[in-house]
PDB file of C-alpha atoms in Angstrom:
ATOM      1  CA  UNK A   1     -35.421 -55.779  25.262  1.00  0.00           C
ATOM      2  CA  UNK A   2     -38.695 -53.859  24.720  1.00  0.00           C
ATOM      3  CA  UNK A   3     -41.652 -56.011  23.732  1.00  0.00           C
ATOM      4  CA  UNK A   4     -43.121 -55.672  20.247  1.00  0.00           C
ATOM      5  CA  UNK A   5     -46.466 -56.786  18.840  1.00  0.00           C
ATOM      6  CA  UNK A   6     -46.302 -60.312  17.489  1.00  0.00           C
ATOM      7  CA  UNK A   7     -46.620 -60.602  13.712  1.00  0.00           C
ATOM      8  CA  UNK A   8     -49.879 -62.052  12.455  1.00  0.00           C
ATOM      9  CA  UNK A   9     -48.175 -65.261  11.348  1.00  0.00           C
ATOM     10  CA  UNK A  10     -47.406 -66.323  14.935  1.00  0.00           C
ATOM     11  CA  UNK A  11     -50.338 -64.943  16.918  1.00  0.00           C
ATOM     12  CA  UNK A  12     -52.234 -68.239  16.650  1.00  0.00           C
ATOM     13  CA  UNK A  13     -50.226 -71.372  17.388  1.00  0.00           C
ATOM     14  CA  UNK A  14     -52.912 -73.868  16.399  1.00  0.00           C
ATOM     15  CA  UNK A  15     -51.517 -74.234  12.872  1.00  0.00           C
ATOM     16  CA  UNK A  16     -48.030 -74.884  14.242  1.00  0.00           C
ATOM     17  CA  UNK A  17     -49.384 -77.500  16.665  1.00  0.00           C
ATOM     18  CA  UNK A  18     -51.073 -79.250  13.721  1.00  0.00           C
ATOM     19  CA  UNK A  19     -47.897 -79.037  11.653  1.00  0.00           C
ATOM     20  CA  UNK A  20     -45.892 -80.696  14.418  1.00  0.00           C
ATOM     21  CA  UNK A  21     -48.532 -83.432  14.750  1.00  0.00           C
ATOM     22  CA  UNK A  22     -48.517 -84.070  10.978  1.00  0.00           C
ATOM     23  CA  UNK A  23     -44.735 -84.377  11.128  1.00  0.00           C
ATOM     24  CA  UNK A  24     -45.079 -86.988  13.881  1.00  0.00           C
ATOM     25  CA  UNK A  25     -48.128 -88.881  12.633  1.00  0.00           C
ATOM     26  CA  UNK A  26     -47.807 -88.497   8.838  1.00  0.00           C
ATOM     27  CA  UNK A  27     -51.493 -87.692   8.398  1.00  0.00           C
ATOM     28  CA  UNK A  28     -53.667 -84.609   8.559  1.00  0.00           C
ATOM     29  CA  UNK A  29     -56.614 -86.767   9.639  1.00  0.00           C
ATOM     30  CA  UNK A  30     -54.738 -88.226  12.610  1.00  0.00           C
ATOM     31  CA  UNK A  31     -53.418 -84.786  13.547  1.00  0.00           C
ATOM     32  CA  UNK A  32     -56.967 -83.426  13.450  1.00  0.00           C
ATOM     33  CA  UNK A  33     -58.205 -86.187  15.777  1.00  0.00           C
ATOM     34  CA  UNK A  34     -55.372 -85.511  18.237  1.00  0.00           C
ATOM     35  CA  UNK A  35     -56.465 -81.884  18.455  1.00  0.00           C
ATOM     36  CA  UNK A  36     -60.191 -82.720  18.552  1.00  0.00           C
ATOM     37  CA  UNK A  37     -60.878 -81.098  15.166  1.00  0.00           C
ATOM     38  CA  UNK A  38     -62.526 -82.231  11.963  1.00  0.00           C
ATOM     39  CA  UNK A  39     -60.173 -82.986   9.071  1.00  0.00           C
ATOM     40  CA  UNK A  40     -61.572 -80.141   6.903  1.00  0.00           C
ATOM     41  CA  UNK A  41     -61.032 -77.673   9.763  1.00  0.00           C
ATOM     42  CA  UNK A  42     -57.463 -78.899  10.265  1.00  0.00           C
ATOM     43  CA  UNK A  43     -56.745 -78.687   6.538  1.00  0.00           C
ATOM     44  CA  UNK A  44     -58.074 -75.129   6.478  1.00  0.00           C
ATOM     45  CA  UNK A  45     -55.825 -74.169   9.422  1.00  0.00           C
ATOM     46  CA  UNK A  46     -52.785 -75.639   7.686  1.00  0.00           C
ATOM     47  CA  UNK A  47     -53.572 -73.835   4.427  1.00  0.00           C
ATOM     48  CA  UNK A  48     -53.851 -70.600   6.375  1.00  0.00           C
ATOM     49  CA  UNK A  49     -50.486 -71.305   7.994  1.00  0.00           C
ATOM     50  CA  UNK A  50     -48.895 -71.819   4.577  1.00  0.00           C
ATOM     51  CA  UNK A  51     -50.387 -68.505   3.431  1.00  0.00           C
ATOM     52  CA  UNK A  52     -49.110 -66.707   6.534  1.00  0.00           C
ATOM     53  CA  UNK A  53     -45.611 -68.181   6.140  1.00  0.00           C
ATOM     54  CA  UNK A  54     -45.593 -67.685   2.370  1.00  0.00           C
ATOM     55  CA  UNK A  55     -44.336 -71.167   1.529  1.00  0.00           C
ATOM     56  CA  UNK A  56     -45.651 -74.674   0.961  1.00  0.00           C
ATOM     57  CA  UNK A  57     -45.173 -76.610   4.184  1.00  0.00           C
ATOM     58  CA  UNK A  58     -46.867 -79.903   3.355  1.00  0.00           C
ATOM     59  CA  UNK A  59     -46.633 -82.403   0.560  1.00  0.00           C
ATOM     60  CA  UNK A  60     -49.902 -84.283   0.277  1.00  0.00           C
ATOM     61  CA  UNK A  61     -49.599 -87.874  -0.995  1.00  0.00           C
ATOM     62  CA  UNK A  62     -52.128 -90.662  -1.626  1.00  0.00           C
ATOM     63  CA  UNK A  63     -50.915 -92.451   1.500  1.00  0.00           C
ATOM     64  CA  UNK A  64     -50.501 -89.545   3.881  1.00  0.00           C
ATOM     65  CA  UNK A  65     -48.819 -86.202   4.171  1.00  0.00           C
ATOM     66  CA  UNK A  66     -45.236 -85.243   4.855  1.00  0.00           C
ATOM     67  CA  UNK A  67     -43.485 -81.949   5.464  1.00  0.00           C
ATOM     68  CA  UNK A  68     -41.577 -80.155   2.756  1.00  0.00           C
ATOM     69  CA  UNK A  69     -38.088 -78.857   3.439  1.00  0.00           C
ATOM     70  CA  UNK A  70     -39.617 -75.493   4.349  1.00  0.00           C
ATOM     71  CA  UNK A  71     -42.151 -77.287   6.536  1.00  0.00           C
ATOM     72  CA  UNK A  72     -39.408 -79.133   8.402  1.00  0.00           C
ATOM     73  CA  UNK A  73     -37.603 -75.836   9.033  1.00  0.00           C
ATOM     74  CA  UNK A  74     -40.757 -74.139  10.325  1.00  0.00           C
ATOM     75  CA  UNK A  75     -41.580 -77.151  12.487  1.00  0.00           C
ATOM     76  CA  UNK A  76     -38.114 -77.113  14.066  1.00  0.00           C
ATOM     77  CA  UNK A  77     -38.435 -73.400  14.842  1.00  0.00           C
ATOM     78  CA  UNK A  78     -41.975 -73.834  16.189  1.00  0.00           C
ATOM     79  CA  UNK A  79     -41.195 -76.752  18.534  1.00  0.00           C
ATOM     80  CA  UNK A  80     -39.767 -74.656  21.395  1.00  0.00           C
ATOM     81  CA  UNK A  81     -42.458 -71.993  21.017  1.00  0.00           C
ATOM     82  CA  UNK A  82     -45.301 -74.513  21.188  1.00  0.00           C
ATOM     83  CA  UNK A  83     -43.716 -76.162  24.235  1.00  0.00           C
ATOM     84  CA  UNK A  84     -43.304 -72.741  25.908  1.00  0.00           C
ATOM     85  CA  UNK A  85     -46.947 -71.943  25.176  1.00  0.00           C
ATOM     86  CA  UNK A  86     -47.932 -75.265  26.751  1.00  0.00           C
ATOM     87  CA  UNK A  87     -45.903 -74.362  29.848  1.00  0.00           C
ATOM     88  CA  UNK A  88     -47.597 -70.958  29.935  1.00  0.00           C
ATOM     89  CA  UNK A  89     -51.039 -72.569  29.763  1.00  0.00           C
ATOM     90  CA  UNK A  90     -50.147 -74.992  32.571  1.00  0.00           C
ATOM     91  CA  UNK A  91     -48.900 -72.111  34.706  1.00  0.00           C
ATOM     92  CA  UNK A  92     -52.075 -70.115  34.156  1.00  0.00           C
ATOM     93  CA  UNK A  93     -54.176 -73.155  35.065  1.00  0.00           C
ATOM     94  CA  UNK A  94     -52.153 -73.633  38.243  1.00  0.00           C
ATOM     95  CA  UNK A  95     -52.498 -69.944  39.082  1.00  0.00           C
ATOM     96  CA  UNK A  96     -56.249 -70.119  38.631  1.00  0.00           C
ATOM     97  CA  UNK A  97     -56.452 -73.217  40.819  1.00  0.00           C
ATOM     98  CA  UNK A  98     -54.243 -71.496  43.408  1.00  0.00           C
ATOM     99  CA  UNK A  99     -56.449 -68.415  43.486  1.00  0.00           C
ATOM    100  CA  UNK A 100     -59.853 -70.099  43.392  1.00  0.00           C
ATOM    101  CA  UNK A 101     -60.993 -73.195  45.217  1.00  0.00           C
ATOM    102  CA  UNK A 102     -61.066 -73.967  48.907  1.00  0.00           C
ATOM    103  CA  UNK A 103     -59.505 -72.315  51.914  1.00  0.00           C
ATOM    104  CA  UNK A 104     -59.445 -74.028  55.296  1.00  0.00           C
ATOM    105  CA  UNK A 105     -59.412 -71.652  58.261  1.00  0.00           C
ATOM    106  CA  UNK A 106     -59.190 -72.208  61.998  1.00  0.00           C
ATOM    107  CA  UNK A 107     -59.725 -69.332  64.397  1.00  0.00           C
ATOM    108  CA  UNK A 108     -59.955 -68.684  68.111  1.00  0.00           C
ATOM    109  CA  UNK A 109     -63.420 -67.757  69.319  1.00  0.00           C
ATOM    110  CA  UNK A 110     -62.804 -64.018  69.579  1.00  0.00           C
ATOM    111  CA  UNK A 111     -61.510 -63.793  66.021  1.00  0.00           C
ATOM    112  CA  UNK A 112     -64.130 -66.207  64.670  1.00  0.00           C
ATOM    113  CA  UNK A 113     -67.040 -64.329  66.226  1.00  0.00           C
ATOM    114  CA  UNK A 114     -66.025 -60.674  65.983  1.00  0.00           C
ATOM    115  CA  UNK A 115     -63.491 -60.237  63.166  1.00  0.00           C
ATOM    116  CA  UNK A 116     -63.663 -63.078  60.645  1.00  0.00           C
ATOM    117  CA  UNK A 117     -67.240 -62.427  59.466  1.00  0.00           C
ATOM    118  CA  UNK A 118     -66.369 -59.093  57.872  1.00  0.00           C
ATOM    119  CA  UNK A 119     -63.074 -60.457  56.505  1.00  0.00           C
ATOM    120  CA  UNK A 120     -64.938 -63.320  54.856  1.00  0.00           C
ATOM    121  CA  UNK A 121     -67.497 -60.933  53.368  1.00  0.00           C
ATOM    122  CA  UNK A 122     -64.619 -58.983  51.789  1.00  0.00           C
ATOM    123  CA  UNK A 123     -63.018 -62.237  50.557  1.00  0.00           C
ATOM    124  CA  UNK A 124     -66.267 -63.353  48.945  1.00  0.00           C
ATOM    125  CA  UNK A 125     -66.709 -59.954  47.299  1.00  0.00           C
ATOM    126  CA  UNK A 126     -63.215 -60.261  45.809  1.00  0.00           C
ATOM    127  CA  UNK A 127     -63.653 -63.891  44.712  1.00  0.00           C
ATOM    128  CA  UNK A 128     -67.187 -65.346  44.894  1.00  0.00           C
ATOM    129  CA  UNK A 129     -65.929 -68.773  43.744  1.00  0.00           C
ATOM    130  CA  UNK A 130     -63.840 -69.407  46.853  1.00  0.00           C
ATOM    131  CA  UNK A 131     -65.306 -72.036  49.199  1.00  0.00           C
ATOM    132  CA  UNK A 132     -64.479 -71.475  52.875  1.00  0.00           C
ATOM    133  CA  UNK A 133     -64.257 -74.161  55.566  1.00  0.00           C
ATOM    134  CA  UNK A 134     -64.062 -72.587  59.021  1.00  0.00           C
ATOM    135  CA  UNK A 135     -63.384 -74.274  62.338  1.00  0.00           C
ATOM    136  CA  UNK A 136     -63.203 -72.485  65.688  1.00  0.00           C
ATOM    137  CA  UNK A 137     -61.527 -73.500  68.915  1.00  0.00           C
ATOM    138  CA  UNK A 138     -59.057 -72.239  71.447  1.00  0.00           C
ATOM    139  CA  UNK A 139     -55.690 -70.877  70.338  1.00  0.00           C
ATOM    140  CA  UNK A 140     -53.808 -74.062  71.226  1.00  0.00           C
ATOM    141  CA  UNK A 141     -56.172 -76.144  69.084  1.00  0.00           C
ATOM    142  CA  UNK A 142     -55.866 -73.705  66.193  1.00  0.00           C
ATOM    143  CA  UNK A 143     -52.080 -73.860  66.272  1.00  0.00           C
ATOM    144  CA  UNK A 144     -52.151 -77.660  66.403  1.00  0.00           C
ATOM    145  CA  UNK A 145     -54.387 -77.733  63.317  1.00  0.00           C
ATOM    146  CA  UNK A 146     -52.041 -75.462  61.379  1.00  0.00           C
ATOM    147  CA  UNK A 147     -48.977 -77.492  62.363  1.00  0.00           C
ATOM    148  CA  UNK A 148     -50.728 -80.729  61.329  1.00  0.00           C
ATOM    149  CA  UNK A 149     -51.572 -79.298  57.901  1.00  0.00           C
ATOM    150  CA  UNK A 150     -55.295 -79.565  58.567  1.00  0.00           C
ATOM    151  CA  UNK A 151     -55.922 -75.881  57.811  1.00  0.00           C
ATOM    152  CA  UNK A 152     -54.319 -73.334  55.473  1.00  0.00           C
ATOM    153  CA  UNK A 153     -54.223 -70.424  57.918  1.00  0.00           C
ATOM    154  CA  UNK A 154     -55.105 -69.887  61.574  1.00  0.00           C
ATOM    155  CA  UNK A 155     -55.952 -66.923  63.775  1.00  0.00           C
ATOM    156  CA  UNK A 156     -55.017 -66.987  67.452  1.00  0.00           C
ATOM    157  CA  UNK A 157     -55.197 -64.690  70.463  1.00  0.00           C
ATOM    158  CA  UNK A 158     -52.501 -66.029  72.755  1.00  0.00           C
ATOM    159  CA  UNK A 159     -49.480 -64.021  73.906  1.00  0.00           C
ATOM    160  CA  UNK A 160     -47.089 -66.082  71.761  1.00  0.00           C
ATOM    161  CA  UNK A 161     -47.237 -68.661  68.980  1.00  0.00           C
ATOM    162  CA  UNK A 162     -46.050 -72.246  69.001  1.00  0.00           C
ATOM    163  CA  UNK A 163     -42.683 -73.324  67.650  1.00  0.00           C
ATOM    164  CA  UNK A 164     -42.815 -74.132  63.951  1.00  0.00           C
ATOM    165  CA  UNK A 165     -45.225 -71.321  63.089  1.00  0.00           C
ATOM    166  CA  UNK A 166     -44.772 -67.948  61.451  1.00  0.00           C
ATOM    167  CA  UNK A 167     -47.152 -65.175  62.476  1.00  0.00           C
ATOM    168  CA  UNK A 168     -48.303 -61.656  61.700  1.00  0.00           C
ATOM    169  CA  UNK A 169     -50.339 -59.351  63.916  1.00  0.00           C
ATOM    170  CA  UNK A 170     -53.728 -58.636  62.357  1.00  0.00           C
ATOM    171  CA  UNK A 171     -55.444 -56.749  65.202  1.00  0.00           C
ATOM    172  CA  UNK A 172     -55.101 -55.489  68.755  1.00  0.00           C
ATOM    173  CA  UNK A 173     -57.628 -56.487  71.373  1.00  0.00           C
ATOM    174  CA  UNK A 174     -58.385 -55.318  74.884  1.00  0.00           C
ATOM    175  CA  UNK A 175     -59.462 -57.622  77.674  1.00  0.00           C
ATOM    176  CA  UNK A 176     -62.119 -56.400  80.089  1.00  0.00           C
ATOM    177  CA  UNK A 177     -62.859 -57.428  83.659  1.00  0.00           C
ATOM    178  CA  UNK A 178     -66.641 -57.748  83.979  1.00  0.00           C
ATOM    179  CA  UNK A 179     -68.986 -58.509  86.876  1.00  0.00           C
ATOM    180  CA  UNK A 180     -72.709 -58.670  87.458  1.00  0.00           C
ATOM    181  CA  UNK A 181     -74.310 -55.413  88.689  1.00  0.00           C
ATOM    182  CA  UNK A 182     -74.983 -57.178  92.012  1.00  0.00           C
ATOM    183  CA  UNK A 183     -71.354 -58.182  92.535  1.00  0.00           C
ATOM    184  CA  UNK A 184     -69.607 -56.452  95.493  1.00  0.00           C
ATOM    185  CA  UNK A 185     -66.933 -55.045  93.190  1.00  0.00           C
ATOM    186  CA  UNK A 186     -69.554 -53.190  91.143  1.00  0.00           C
ATOM    187  CA  UNK A 187     -70.544 -50.989  94.110  1.00  0.00           C
ATOM    188  CA  UNK A 188     -67.053 -50.319  95.390  1.00  0.00           C
ATOM    189  CA  UNK A 189     -65.387 -46.960  95.027  1.00  0.00           C
ATOM    190  CA  UNK A 190     -62.013 -48.579  94.380  1.00  0.00           C
ATOM    191  CA  UNK A 191     -61.474 -50.913  91.443  1.00  0.00           C
ATOM    192  CA  UNK A 192     -59.644 -54.191  92.072  1.00  0.00           C
ATOM    193  CA  UNK A 193     -55.908 -54.232  91.489  1.00  0.00           C
ATOM    194  CA  UNK A 194     -53.834 -56.954  89.868  1.00  0.00           C
ATOM    195  CA  UNK A 195     -53.080 -58.810  93.118  1.00  0.00           C
ATOM    196  CA  UNK A 196     -56.755 -58.978  94.073  1.00  0.00           C
ATOM    197  CA  UNK A 197     -57.694 -60.108  90.576  1.00  0.00           C
ATOM    198  CA  UNK A 198     -55.070 -62.867  90.652  1.00  0.00           C
ATOM    199  CA  UNK A 199     -56.326 -64.114  94.018  1.00  0.00           C
ATOM    200  CA  UNK A 200     -59.962 -64.237  92.876  1.00  0.00           C
ATOM    201  CA  UNK A 201     -61.519 -67.346  91.366  1.00  0.00           C
ATOM    202  CA  UNK A 202     -62.905 -66.295  87.980  1.00  0.00           C
ATOM    203  CA  UNK A 203     -65.339 -67.752  85.510  1.00  0.00           C
ATOM    204  CA  UNK A 204     -62.847 -68.790  82.848  1.00  0.00           C
ATOM    205  CA  UNK A 205     -62.269 -70.502  79.539  1.00  0.00           C
ATOM    206  CA  UNK A 206     -60.515 -73.873  79.463  1.00  0.00           C
ATOM    207  CA  UNK A 207     -56.743 -74.194  79.483  1.00  0.00           C
ATOM    208  CA  UNK A 208     -55.336 -73.431  76.045  1.00  0.00           C
ATOM    209  CA  UNK A 209     -57.671 -70.478  75.553  1.00  0.00           C
ATOM    210  CA  UNK A 210     -55.873 -67.373  74.276  1.00  0.00           C
ATOM    211  CA  UNK A 211     -57.816 -65.121  76.630  1.00  0.00           C
ATOM    212  CA  UNK A 212     -56.854 -67.188  79.663  1.00  0.00           C
ATOM    213  CA  UNK A 213     -53.220 -67.398  78.538  1.00  0.00           C
ATOM    214  CA  UNK A 214     -53.058 -63.637  77.979  1.00  0.00           C
ATOM    215  CA  UNK A 215     -54.345 -62.904  81.497  1.00  0.00           C
ATOM    216  CA  UNK A 216     -52.005 -65.438  83.084  1.00  0.00           C
ATOM    217  CA  UNK A 217     -49.031 -64.055  81.157  1.00  0.00           C
ATOM    218  CA  UNK A 218     -49.848 -60.432  82.036  1.00  0.00           C
ATOM    219  CA  UNK A 219     -50.048 -61.186  85.760  1.00  0.00           C
ATOM    220  CA  UNK A 220     -46.932 -63.358  85.748  1.00  0.00           C
ATOM    221  CA  UNK A 221     -44.719 -61.013  83.738  1.00  0.00           C
ATOM    222  CA  UNK A 222     -45.767 -57.788  85.482  1.00  0.00           C
ATOM    223  CA  UNK A 223     -46.131 -58.971  89.063  1.00  0.00           C
ATOM    224  CA  UNK A 224     -44.958 -62.572  89.261  1.00  0.00           C
ATOM    225  CA  UNK A 225     -48.488 -63.603  90.215  1.00  0.00           C
ATOM    226  CA  UNK A 226     -50.304 -66.851  89.509  1.00  0.00           C
ATOM    227  CA  UNK A 227     -54.048 -66.909  88.973  1.00  0.00           C
ATOM    228  CA  UNK A 228     -56.377 -68.722  91.350  1.00  0.00           C
ATOM    229  CA  UNK A 229     -58.187 -71.821  90.155  1.00  0.00           C
ATOM    230  CA  UNK A 230     -61.373 -70.854  88.279  1.00  0.00           C
ATOM    231  CA  UNK A 231     -64.693 -70.986  90.088  1.00  0.00           C
ATOM    232  CA  UNK A 232     -66.134 -72.291  86.817  1.00  0.00           C
ATOM    233  CA  UNK A 233     -64.431 -73.392  83.603  1.00  0.00           C
ATOM    234  CA  UNK A 234     -66.441 -73.358  80.358  1.00  0.00           C
ATOM    235  CA  UNK A 235     -65.602 -73.506  76.665  1.00  0.00           C
ATOM    236  CA  UNK A 236     -67.634 -70.638  75.220  1.00  0.00           C
ATOM    237  CA  UNK A 237     -67.816 -66.891  75.654  1.00  0.00           C
ATOM    238  CA  UNK A 238     -71.618 -66.991  75.729  1.00  0.00           C
ATOM    239  CA  UNK A 239     -71.574 -69.433  78.658  1.00  0.00           C
ATOM    240  CA  UNK A 240     -69.090 -67.247  80.539  1.00  0.00           C
ATOM    241  CA  UNK A 241     -71.266 -64.157  80.128  1.00  0.00           C
ATOM    242  CA  UNK A 242     -74.324 -66.067  81.337  1.00  0.00           C
ATOM    243  CA  UNK A 243     -72.434 -67.320  84.392  1.00  0.00           C
ATOM    244  CA  UNK A 244     -71.168 -63.837  85.250  1.00  0.00           C
ATOM    245  CA  UNK A 245     -74.632 -62.333  84.803  1.00  0.00           C
ATOM    246  CA  UNK A 246     -75.983 -65.028  87.112  1.00  0.00           C
ATOM    247  CA  UNK A 247     -73.568 -63.956  89.842  1.00  0.00           C
ATOM    248  CA  UNK A 248     -71.221 -66.947  89.814  1.00  0.00           C
ATOM    249  CA  UNK A 249     -68.145 -64.741  89.633  1.00  0.00           C
ATOM    250  CA  UNK A 250     -66.142 -62.171  87.656  1.00  0.00           C
ATOM    251  CA  UNK A 251     -64.579 -62.895  84.279  1.00  0.00           C
ATOM    252  CA  UNK A 252     -61.984 -61.423  81.956  1.00  0.00           C
ATOM    253  CA  UNK A 253     -63.177 -61.393  78.353  1.00  0.00           C
ATOM    254  CA  UNK A 254     -62.455 -59.596  75.110  1.00  0.00           C
ATOM    255  CA  UNK A 255     -63.997 -56.139  75.223  1.00  0.00           C
ATOM    256  CA  UNK A 256     -65.386 -56.920  71.748  1.00  0.00           C
ATOM    257  CA  UNK A 257     -67.498 -59.696  73.293  1.00  0.00           C
ATOM    258  CA  UNK A 258     -69.279 -57.696  75.996  1.00  0.00           C
ATOM    259  CA  UNK A 259     -70.309 -54.491  74.230  1.00  0.00           C
ATOM    260  CA  UNK A 260     -74.007 -55.372  74.059  1.00  0.00           C
ATOM    261  CA  UNK A 261     -74.158 -56.486  77.707  1.00  0.00           C
ATOM    262  CA  UNK A 262     -72.404 -53.344  78.920  1.00  0.00           C
ATOM    263  CA  UNK A 263     -74.798 -51.193  76.916  1.00  0.00           C
ATOM    264  CA  UNK A 264     -77.779 -53.088  78.351  1.00  0.00           C
ATOM    265  CA  UNK A 265     -76.442 -52.890  81.909  1.00  0.00           C
ATOM    266  CA  UNK A 266     -76.431 -56.642  82.460  1.00  0.00           C
ATOM    267  CA  UNK A 267     -72.651 -56.548  82.961  1.00  0.00           C
ATOM    268  CA  UNK A 268     -70.407 -53.935  84.533  1.00  0.00           C
ATOM    269  CA  UNK A 269     -66.854 -53.304  83.366  1.00  0.00           C
ATOM    270  CA  UNK A 270     -64.128 -52.538  85.904  1.00  0.00           C
ATOM    271  CA  UNK A 271     -60.663 -51.206  85.097  1.00  0.00           C
ATOM    272  CA  UNK A 272     -57.681 -52.941  86.663  1.00  0.00           C
ATOM    273  CA  UNK A 273     -55.628 -49.777  86.949  1.00  0.00           C
ATOM    274  CA  UNK A 274     -52.201 -51.368  87.429  1.00  0.00           C
ATOM    275  CA  UNK A 275     -52.516 -54.054  84.719  1.00  0.00           C
ATOM    276  CA  UNK A 276     -52.266 -53.690  80.937  1.00  0.00           C
ATOM    277  CA  UNK A 277     -54.786 -56.070  79.393  1.00  0.00           C
ATOM    278  CA  UNK A 278     -54.210 -55.338  75.704  1.00  0.00           C
ATOM    279  CA  UNK A 279     -53.104 -58.222  73.516  1.00  0.00           C
ATOM    280  CA  UNK A 280     -52.185 -59.108  69.951  1.00  0.00           C
ATOM    281  CA  UNK A 281     -54.379 -61.160  67.636  1.00  0.00           C
ATOM    282  CA  UNK A 282     -52.246 -62.969  65.082  1.00  0.00           C
ATOM    283  CA  UNK A 283     -52.488 -64.947  61.870  1.00  0.00           C
ATOM    284  CA  UNK A 284     -50.366 -68.110  61.887  1.00  0.00           C
ATOM    285  CA  UNK A 285     -49.102 -70.488  59.200  1.00  0.00           C
ATOM    286  CA  UNK A 286     -46.318 -73.092  58.945  1.00  0.00           C
ATOM    287  CA  UNK A 287     -42.810 -71.715  59.304  1.00  0.00           C
ATOM    288  CA  UNK A 288     -40.813 -71.636  56.076  1.00  0.00           C
ATOM    289  CA  UNK A 289     -43.888 -71.217  53.889  1.00  0.00           C
ATOM    290  CA  UNK A 290     -46.178 -68.370  52.920  1.00  0.00           C
ATOM    291  CA  UNK A 291     -49.987 -68.383  52.706  1.00  0.00           C
ATOM    292  CA  UNK A 292     -51.124 -69.033  49.147  1.00  0.00           C
ATOM    293  CA  UNK A 293     -54.256 -68.434  47.119  1.00  0.00           C
ATOM    294  CA  UNK A 294     -57.361 -67.542  49.149  1.00  0.00           C
ATOM    295  CA  UNK A 295     -55.419 -67.844  52.432  1.00  0.00           C
ATOM    296  CA  UNK A 296     -53.015 -65.178  51.179  1.00  0.00           C
ATOM    297  CA  UNK A 297     -55.959 -63.016  50.086  1.00  0.00           C
ATOM    298  CA  UNK A 298     -57.648 -63.393  53.477  1.00  0.00           C
ATOM    299  CA  UNK A 299     -54.459 -62.374  55.287  1.00  0.00           C
ATOM    300  CA  UNK A 300     -54.169 -59.291  53.061  1.00  0.00           C
ATOM    301  CA  UNK A 301     -57.770 -58.332  53.888  1.00  0.00           C
ATOM    302  CA  UNK A 302     -57.153 -58.725  57.641  1.00  0.00           C
ATOM    303  CA  UNK A 303     -54.009 -56.584  57.459  1.00  0.00           C
ATOM    304  CA  UNK A 304     -55.764 -53.944  55.380  1.00  0.00           C
ATOM    305  CA  UNK A 305     -58.573 -53.634  57.932  1.00  0.00           C
ATOM    306  CA  UNK A 306     -56.292 -53.222  60.953  1.00  0.00           C
TER     307      UNK A 306
END
């Protein structure tokens, strides 16, 4: 049925709310107090309602007020409408609370350092009232936080997601093998191949890191190779880059993380010609649910900026 403009007599429900309260309480004064109004203001609203309806709705007596027959009819018709309006107001309040407020995010280091900042700028531009709590860690830690309900949405960089999580790809990333300019590989005419890379002790992130998992998975699935034990295991990308620059050993890192060092010449990138080192960066949330409120908005921003 096509919608039509509401008649003037029902555009404002305040008079009907007062009428229902008078019917229940038997007093305009008590009805006014229930609705946080003065008695003269409530009386004026009720007189306006009678004028809009075109009938006397109240019978004023020395000891209170009662509804006329017409008033009882109008009150019975208005009951469902006032209740529906109350439901509408509650829904709007819930929607506002769902949209604004807090969003708890956990992200792997690559996403937290190189992608999330611009996503969060866009989120704040869309809704300045949203308060963001961000925690970073390796992909395994992020997934554990999402599964435990400690965060609303997570971003990981591993080759697969844990059981119990739904996911959506939000970006593609390329891993890069980097060495110091003084490293023997940097002066060689032939780049290392997958087997040589697997046999070499690297400067690496801790177990559970998405970058480490992606390298291990690529070598295992393509060649059936296992990686050598790291020469050094650290928990931050910055520490890895410093160790590689200092000549401790090669490393495989997100290409996003080494752009400045490659431009400055403090690191050298080498292609592993027989190994595909691209990977998927994914948003994760509990299976069977969908991100809501600011988490939903953040996911939409990440997908839009792919």
